[in-house]
Amino acid sequence: EVWLRNRYDAGVFDDQVFARVVFLGEGGDPLAAIRCLVAGDRVWLRRPLRALLPPGTRRLAVEIIGRHRRDADNDSMADDVVVRIQPPRPPPVSAPVITKLPMLQDVRTDAMRLLWETDSNFALHAVDWGRSATTERTLSRIETLQIDETHFVHRAVLTGLDPETGYTYRVRSGTAVTPAYTFQTAPRPETPFVVAWWGDNHQGTDI
């Protein structure tokens, strides 16, 4: 857990600060990660981060990331960073429930990013995927965003894909498993395609 704050009050988007914990394997390779939301207030905010250690974890990288957006001064602040490694406390923690099914995002010719959400994070997460079956490959390097005690958003990036190619996938969070879904990577530059754009117009329904 960590206490975070920014210089400005809520509603003023300026500096951004958040904490991130990366689980590192034997050779220093990232196995998974968890991070908290950006602190959006000048009041000190407590941001807890809870996750299971992936098998093979040998080190933790604890990062406080501050990004200034307006001037040369970075007024993001952090204090009282505490890291604890302990067995889950009784009563036994229930397995996560997948509360939002996978959503595809950032479609590329050679990669695909997908997100899903669970109501807890006391489990290991993975994506099973392949060209024709979900049993061909497994990706366990998942980054989790903890929104609050019951909302965890998981992000995975499948790489090394071929353009204009169909793949099948499913996500796992502990014992919770989704059905198999499919997607197709983005077309080559010379391939014609159709795209639709839309946005949130808020109250401007006449625009």
PDB file of C-alpha atoms in Angstrom:
ATOM      1  CA  GLU A   1       0.000   0.000   0.000  1.00  0.00           C
ATOM      2  CA  VAL A   2       1.077   3.598  -0.549  1.00  0.00           C
ATOM      3  CA  TRP A   3      -0.229   7.066   0.199  1.00  0.00           C
ATOM      4  CA  LEU A   4      -0.397   9.356  -2.853  1.00  0.00           C
ATOM      5  CA  ARG A   5      -1.402  12.921  -3.608  1.00  0.00           C
ATOM      6  CA  ASN A   6      -1.159  15.569  -6.303  1.00  0.00           C
ATOM      7  CA  ARG A   7      -0.845  19.309  -6.010  1.00  0.00           C
ATOM      8  CA  TYR A   8      -4.291  20.171  -7.316  1.00  0.00           C
ATOM      9  CA  ASP A   9      -7.819  19.448  -6.106  1.00  0.00           C
ATOM     10  CA  ALA A  10     -10.035  16.800  -7.667  1.00  0.00           C
ATOM     11  CA  GLY A  11     -11.278  17.727 -11.129  1.00  0.00           C
ATOM     12  CA  VAL A  12      -8.092  19.531 -12.145  1.00  0.00           C
ATOM     13  CA  PHE A  13      -6.115  17.183 -14.379  1.00  0.00           C
ATOM     14  CA  ASP A  14      -2.444  17.948 -14.041  1.00  0.00           C
ATOM     15  CA  ASP A  15       0.246  15.723 -12.539  1.00  0.00           C
ATOM     16  CA  GLN A  16      -0.368  11.991 -12.334  1.00  0.00           C
ATOM     17  CA  VAL A  17       1.121   9.658  -9.739  1.00  0.00           C
ATOM     18  CA  PHE A  18       0.479   5.970  -9.147  1.00  0.00           C
ATOM     19  CA  ALA A  19       2.187   2.929  -7.642  1.00  0.00           C
ATOM     20  CA  ARG A  20       3.088  -0.267  -9.495  1.00  0.00           C
ATOM     21  CA  VAL A  21       4.465  -3.584  -8.247  1.00  0.00           C
ATOM     22  CA  VAL A  22       6.151  -5.896 -10.772  1.00  0.00           C
ATOM     23  CA  PHE A  23       6.782  -9.569  -9.981  1.00  0.00           C
ATOM     24  CA  LEU A  24      10.177 -10.578 -11.371  1.00  0.00           C
ATOM     25  CA  GLY A  25      11.474 -14.057 -12.171  1.00  0.00           C
ATOM     26  CA  GLU A  26      14.918 -15.604 -11.816  1.00  0.00           C
ATOM     27  CA  GLY A  27      16.475 -13.615 -14.650  1.00  0.00           C
ATOM     28  CA  GLY A  28      14.688 -10.382 -13.823  1.00  0.00           C
ATOM     29  CA  ASP A  29      11.966 -10.959 -16.420  1.00  0.00           C
ATOM     30  CA  PRO A  30       8.501  -9.593 -15.513  1.00  0.00           C
ATOM     31  CA  LEU A  31       5.982 -12.314 -14.656  1.00  0.00           C
ATOM     32  CA  ALA A  32       2.997 -10.072 -13.853  1.00  0.00           C
ATOM     33  CA  ALA A  33       2.237  -6.661 -12.357  1.00  0.00           C
ATOM     34  CA  ILE A  34      -0.371  -4.759 -10.376  1.00  0.00           C
ATOM     35  CA  ARG A  35      -0.899  -1.019 -10.123  1.00  0.00           C
ATOM     36  CA  CYS A  36      -3.294   1.411  -8.493  1.00  0.00           C
ATOM     37  CA  LEU A  37      -5.370   4.270  -9.829  1.00  0.00           C
ATOM     38  CA  VAL A  38      -3.928   7.730 -10.309  1.00  0.00           C
ATOM     39  CA  ALA A  39      -4.324   9.948  -7.255  1.00  0.00           C
ATOM     40  CA  GLY A  40      -6.671  12.729  -8.336  1.00  0.00           C
ATOM     41  CA  ASP A  41      -6.657  15.020  -5.298  1.00  0.00           C
ATOM     42  CA  ARG A  42      -4.362  17.127  -3.109  1.00  0.00           C
ATOM     43  CA  VAL A  43      -5.587  15.130  -0.094  1.00  0.00           C
ATOM     44  CA  TRP A  44      -3.422  12.122   0.784  1.00  0.00           C
ATOM     45  CA  LEU A  45      -5.125   8.990  -0.559  1.00  0.00           C
ATOM     46  CA  ARG A  46      -4.386   5.435   0.593  1.00  0.00           C
ATOM     47  CA  ARG A  47      -3.946   3.076  -2.357  1.00  0.00           C
ATOM     48  CA  PRO A  48      -3.729  -0.638  -1.470  1.00  0.00           C
ATOM     49  CA  LEU A  49      -2.434  -3.217  -3.957  1.00  0.00           C
ATOM     50  CA  ARG A  50      -3.308  -6.876  -3.427  1.00  0.00           C
ATOM     51  CA  ALA A  51      -2.189  -9.823  -5.554  1.00  0.00           C
ATOM     52  CA  LEU A  52      -0.898 -13.375  -5.369  1.00  0.00           C
ATOM     53  CA  LEU A  53       2.786 -13.975  -6.051  1.00  0.00           C
ATOM     54  CA  PRO A  54       3.088 -15.787  -9.416  1.00  0.00           C
ATOM     55  CA  PRO A  55       5.097 -19.031  -9.303  1.00  0.00           C
ATOM     56  CA  GLY A  56       8.769 -18.340  -9.916  1.00  0.00           C
ATOM     57  CA  THR A  57       8.754 -14.864  -8.331  1.00  0.00           C
ATOM     58  CA  ARG A  58      12.206 -14.031  -6.964  1.00  0.00           C
ATOM     59  CA  ARG A  59      12.093 -10.243  -6.630  1.00  0.00           C
ATOM     60  CA  LEU A  60       9.609  -7.379  -6.477  1.00  0.00           C
ATOM     61  CA  ALA A  61      10.057  -4.063  -8.247  1.00  0.00           C
ATOM     62  CA  VAL A  62       8.085  -1.384  -6.397  1.00  0.00           C
ATOM     63  CA  GLU A  63       7.662   1.732  -8.530  1.00  0.00           C
ATOM     64  CA  ILE A  64       6.222   5.138  -7.754  1.00  0.00           C
ATOM     65  CA  ILE A  65       5.484   6.699 -11.131  1.00  0.00           C
ATOM     66  CA  GLY A  66       4.926  10.448 -11.374  1.00  0.00           C
ATOM     67  CA  ARG A  67       4.137  12.210 -14.632  1.00  0.00           C
ATOM     68  CA  HIS A  68       3.839  15.953 -14.980  1.00  0.00           C
ATOM     69  CA  ARG A  69       1.530  17.250 -17.662  1.00  0.00           C
ATOM     70  CA  ARG A  70       1.760  21.020 -17.525  1.00  0.00           C
ATOM     71  CA  ASP A  71       5.069  22.587 -16.505  1.00  0.00           C
ATOM     72  CA  ALA A  72       8.592  21.544 -15.604  1.00  0.00           C
ATOM     73  CA  ASP A  73       7.720  20.880 -11.953  1.00  0.00           C
ATOM     74  CA  ASN A  74       6.415  17.469 -10.957  1.00  0.00           C
ATOM     75  CA  ASP A  75       4.098  17.946  -7.993  1.00  0.00           C
ATOM     76  CA  SER A  76       3.101  14.301  -7.608  1.00  0.00           C
ATOM     77  CA  MET A  77       3.925  12.970  -4.161  1.00  0.00           C
ATOM     78  CA  ALA A  78       4.100   9.600  -2.405  1.00  0.00           C
ATOM     79  CA  ASP A  79       4.693   8.644   1.192  1.00  0.00           C
ATOM     80  CA  ASP A  80       4.713   5.681   3.579  1.00  0.00           C
ATOM     81  CA  VAL A  81       5.224   2.874   1.050  1.00  0.00           C
ATOM     82  CA  VAL A  82       4.632  -0.494   2.739  1.00  0.00           C
ATOM     83  CA  VAL A  83       5.202  -3.950   1.175  1.00  0.00           C
ATOM     84  CA  ARG A  84       4.043  -7.123   2.925  1.00  0.00           C
ATOM     85  CA  ILE A  85       4.332 -10.737   1.787  1.00  0.00           C
ATOM     86  CA  GLN A  86       2.060 -13.004   3.801  1.00  0.00           C
ATOM     87  CA  PRO A  87      -0.283 -15.989   3.443  1.00  0.00           C
ATOM     88  CA  PRO A  88      -3.954 -15.125   2.856  1.00  0.00           C
ATOM     89  CA  ARG A  89      -5.681 -14.432   6.145  1.00  0.00           C
ATOM     90  CA  PRO A  90      -8.622 -16.575   7.295  1.00  0.00           C
ATOM     91  CA  PRO A  91     -11.408 -16.998   6.476  1.00  0.00           C
ATOM     92  CA  PRO A  92     -10.354 -18.551   3.150  1.00  0.00           C
ATOM     93  CA  VAL A  93     -10.559 -16.103   0.306  1.00  0.00           C
ATOM     94  CA  SER A  94     -13.192 -16.983  -2.282  1.00  0.00           C
ATOM     95  CA  ALA A  95     -12.189 -17.445  -5.897  1.00  0.00           C
ATOM     96  CA  PRO A  96     -12.675 -14.428  -8.172  1.00  0.00           C
ATOM     97  CA  VAL A  97     -15.740 -14.028 -10.339  1.00  0.00           C
ATOM     98  CA  ILE A  98     -15.246 -12.636 -13.843  1.00  0.00           C
ATOM     99  CA  THR A  99     -17.616  -9.677 -13.717  1.00  0.00           C
ATOM    100  CA  LYS A 100     -16.857  -8.237 -17.168  1.00  0.00           C
ATOM    101  CA  LEU A 101     -16.017 -10.444 -20.111  1.00  0.00           C
ATOM    102  CA  PRO A 102     -12.957  -9.756 -22.291  1.00  0.00           C
ATOM    103  CA  MET A 103     -12.956  -6.599 -24.414  1.00  0.00           C
ATOM    104  CA  LEU A 104     -10.608  -6.230 -27.378  1.00  0.00           C
ATOM    105  CA  GLN A 105      -8.605  -3.023 -27.544  1.00  0.00           C
ATOM    106  CA  ASP A 106      -5.815  -1.593 -29.700  1.00  0.00           C
ATOM    107  CA  VAL A 107      -6.175  -3.936 -32.681  1.00  0.00           C
ATOM    108  CA  ARG A 108      -2.886  -4.215 -34.606  1.00  0.00           C
ATOM    109  CA  THR A 109      -1.499  -6.283 -37.469  1.00  0.00           C
ATOM    110  CA  ASP A 110       0.841  -8.153 -35.105  1.00  0.00           C
ATOM    111  CA  ALA A 111      -0.704  -7.748 -31.639  1.00  0.00           C
ATOM    112  CA  MET A 112      -3.970  -7.604 -29.715  1.00  0.00           C
ATOM    113  CA  ARG A 113      -4.668  -6.135 -26.292  1.00  0.00           C
ATOM    114  CA  LEU A 114      -7.606  -7.368 -24.230  1.00  0.00           C
ATOM    115  CA  LEU A 115      -9.118  -6.436 -20.871  1.00  0.00           C
ATOM    116  CA  TRP A 116     -11.416  -8.203 -18.418  1.00  0.00           C
ATOM    117  CA  GLU A 117     -12.575  -7.560 -14.858  1.00  0.00           C
ATOM    118  CA  THR A 118     -12.920  -9.603 -11.663  1.00  0.00           C
ATOM    119  CA  ASP A 119     -14.328  -8.932  -8.202  1.00  0.00           C
ATOM    120  CA  SER A 120     -11.123  -9.980  -6.383  1.00  0.00           C
ATOM    121  CA  ASN A 121      -7.462 -10.596  -7.139  1.00  0.00           C
ATOM    122  CA  PHE A 122      -6.543 -13.606  -5.001  1.00  0.00           C
ATOM    123  CA  ALA A 123      -5.885 -15.756  -8.065  1.00  0.00           C
ATOM    124  CA  LEU A 124      -3.516 -16.105 -10.975  1.00  0.00           C
ATOM    125  CA  HIS A 125      -4.687 -14.822 -14.358  1.00  0.00           C
ATOM    126  CA  ALA A 126      -3.928 -16.022 -17.867  1.00  0.00           C
ATOM    127  CA  VAL A 127      -5.025 -16.004 -21.512  1.00  0.00           C
ATOM    128  CA  ASP A 128      -5.188 -19.278 -23.433  1.00  0.00           C
ATOM    129  CA  TRP A 129      -5.013 -18.682 -27.174  1.00  0.00           C
ATOM    130  CA  GLY A 130      -4.065 -19.974 -30.594  1.00  0.00           C
ATOM    131  CA  ARG A 131      -4.993 -19.967 -34.270  1.00  0.00           C
ATOM    132  CA  SER A 132      -7.398 -22.869 -34.051  1.00  0.00           C
ATOM    133  CA  ALA A 133      -7.629 -23.783 -30.338  1.00  0.00           C
ATOM    134  CA  THR A 134      -7.133 -22.168 -26.942  1.00  0.00           C
ATOM    135  CA  THR A 135      -4.792 -24.998 -25.946  1.00  0.00           C
ATOM    136  CA  GLU A 136      -1.973 -23.881 -28.249  1.00  0.00           C
ATOM    137  CA  ARG A 137      -0.470 -21.107 -26.109  1.00  0.00           C
ATOM    138  CA  THR A 138      -0.867 -19.514 -22.684  1.00  0.00           C
ATOM    139  CA  LEU A 139       0.044 -15.957 -21.687  1.00  0.00           C
ATOM    140  CA  SER A 140       0.407 -15.429 -17.935  1.00  0.00           C
ATOM    141  CA  ARG A 141       2.128 -12.026 -17.996  1.00  0.00           C
ATOM    142  CA  ILE A 142      -0.920 -10.003 -16.958  1.00  0.00           C
ATOM    143  CA  GLU A 143      -1.006  -6.430 -15.624  1.00  0.00           C
ATOM    144  CA  THR A 144      -3.799  -5.726 -13.141  1.00  0.00           C
ATOM    145  CA  LEU A 145      -5.283  -2.351 -12.217  1.00  0.00           C
ATOM    146  CA  GLN A 146      -6.896  -2.285  -8.770  1.00  0.00           C
ATOM    147  CA  ILE A 147      -9.801   0.165  -8.799  1.00  0.00           C
ATOM    148  CA  ASP A 148     -11.118  -0.712  -5.332  1.00  0.00           C
ATOM    149  CA  GLU A 149     -11.661  -3.745  -3.105  1.00  0.00           C
ATOM    150  CA  THR A 150     -14.039  -5.436  -5.567  1.00  0.00           C
ATOM    151  CA  HIS A 151     -12.954  -4.155  -8.996  1.00  0.00           C
ATOM    152  CA  PHE A 152      -9.798  -5.421 -10.696  1.00  0.00           C
ATOM    153  CA  VAL A 153      -9.132  -4.814 -14.390  1.00  0.00           C
ATOM    154  CA  HIS A 154      -6.690  -7.221 -16.053  1.00  0.00           C
ATOM    155  CA  ARG A 155      -4.768  -6.373 -19.233  1.00  0.00           C
ATOM    156  CA  ALA A 156      -2.987  -8.796 -21.546  1.00  0.00           C
ATOM    157  CA  VAL A 157      -1.167  -8.178 -24.830  1.00  0.00           C
ATOM    158  CA  LEU A 158      -0.854 -11.014 -27.338  1.00  0.00           C
ATOM    159  CA  THR A 159       2.162 -10.448 -29.585  1.00  0.00           C
ATOM    160  CA  GLY A 160       3.823 -12.106 -32.559  1.00  0.00           C
ATOM    161  CA  LEU A 161       0.540 -12.372 -34.476  1.00  0.00           C
ATOM    162  CA  ASP A 162       0.084 -12.422 -38.238  1.00  0.00           C
ATOM    163  CA  PRO A 163      -1.928  -9.717 -40.057  1.00  0.00           C
ATOM    164  CA  GLU A 164      -5.446 -10.422 -41.275  1.00  0.00           C
ATOM    165  CA  THR A 165      -5.479 -13.677 -39.306  1.00  0.00           C
ATOM    166  CA  GLY A 166      -8.115 -15.153 -37.055  1.00  0.00           C
ATOM    167  CA  TYR A 167      -7.321 -16.335 -33.516  1.00  0.00           C
ATOM    168  CA  THR A 168      -9.287 -17.916 -30.703  1.00  0.00           C
ATOM    169  CA  TYR A 169      -8.841 -17.146 -27.015  1.00  0.00           C
ATOM    170  CA  ARG A 170     -10.277 -17.376 -23.513  1.00  0.00           C
ATOM    171  CA  VAL A 171      -9.275 -15.776 -20.201  1.00  0.00           C
ATOM    172  CA  ARG A 172      -8.800 -17.425 -16.826  1.00  0.00           C
ATOM    173  CA  SER A 173      -8.849 -15.925 -13.333  1.00  0.00           C
ATOM    174  CA  GLY A 174      -8.242 -18.736 -10.885  1.00  0.00           C
ATOM    175  CA  THR A 175     -10.957 -21.317 -11.477  1.00  0.00           C
ATOM    176  CA  ALA A 176     -13.154 -18.864 -13.405  1.00  0.00           C
ATOM    177  CA  VAL A 177     -12.882 -19.420 -17.170  1.00  0.00           C
ATOM    178  CA  THR A 178     -14.701 -17.677 -20.010  1.00  0.00           C
ATOM    179  CA  PRO A 179     -15.979 -19.362 -23.153  1.00  0.00           C
ATOM    180  CA  ALA A 180     -13.731 -19.271 -26.204  1.00  0.00           C
ATOM    181  CA  TYR A 181     -13.974 -16.151 -28.377  1.00  0.00           C
ATOM    182  CA  THR A 182     -12.378 -15.168 -31.682  1.00  0.00           C
ATOM    183  CA  PHE A 183     -10.797 -12.065 -33.198  1.00  0.00           C
ATOM    184  CA  GLN A 184      -9.000 -11.068 -36.375  1.00  0.00           C
ATOM    185  CA  THR A 185      -5.870  -8.935 -36.489  1.00  0.00           C
ATOM    186  CA  ALA A 186      -5.754  -5.662 -38.407  1.00  0.00           C
ATOM    187  CA  PRO A 187      -5.435  -5.698 -42.204  1.00  0.00           C
ATOM    188  CA  ARG A 188      -2.268  -5.029 -44.168  1.00  0.00           C
ATOM    189  CA  PRO A 189      -1.775  -1.434 -45.409  1.00  0.00           C
ATOM    190  CA  GLU A 190      -2.771  -2.379 -48.948  1.00  0.00           C
ATOM    191  CA  THR A 191      -5.977  -4.167 -47.943  1.00  0.00           C
ATOM    192  CA  PRO A 192      -9.189  -2.084 -48.230  1.00  0.00           C
ATOM    193  CA  PHE A 193     -11.229  -1.824 -45.030  1.00  0.00           C
ATOM    194  CA  VAL A 194     -14.218   0.000 -43.569  1.00  0.00           C
ATOM    195  CA  VAL A 195     -14.062   1.839 -40.243  1.00  0.00           C
ATOM    196  CA  ALA A 196     -16.690   3.620 -38.130  1.00  0.00           C
ATOM    197  CA  TRP A 197     -15.899   6.357 -35.606  1.00  0.00           C
ATOM    198  CA  TRP A 198     -18.116   7.454 -32.740  1.00  0.00           C
ATOM    199  CA  GLY A 199     -17.668   9.322 -29.460  1.00  0.00           C
ATOM    200  CA  ASP A 200     -19.366  10.436 -26.277  1.00  0.00           C
ATOM    201  CA  ASN A 201     -21.019  13.787 -26.995  1.00  0.00           C
ATOM    202  CA  HIS A 202     -22.060  14.286 -23.340  1.00  0.00           C
ATOM    203  CA  GLN A 203     -24.941  16.793 -23.420  1.00  0.00           C
ATOM    204  CA  GLY A 204     -24.248  18.026 -26.936  1.00  0.00           C
ATOM    205  CA  THR A 205     -26.928  15.920 -28.586  1.00  0.00           C
ATOM    206  CA  ASP A 206     -27.521  18.631 -31.211  1.00  0.00           C
ATOM    207  CA  ILE A 207     -23.907  18.387 -32.431  1.00  0.00           C
TER     208      ILE A 207
END
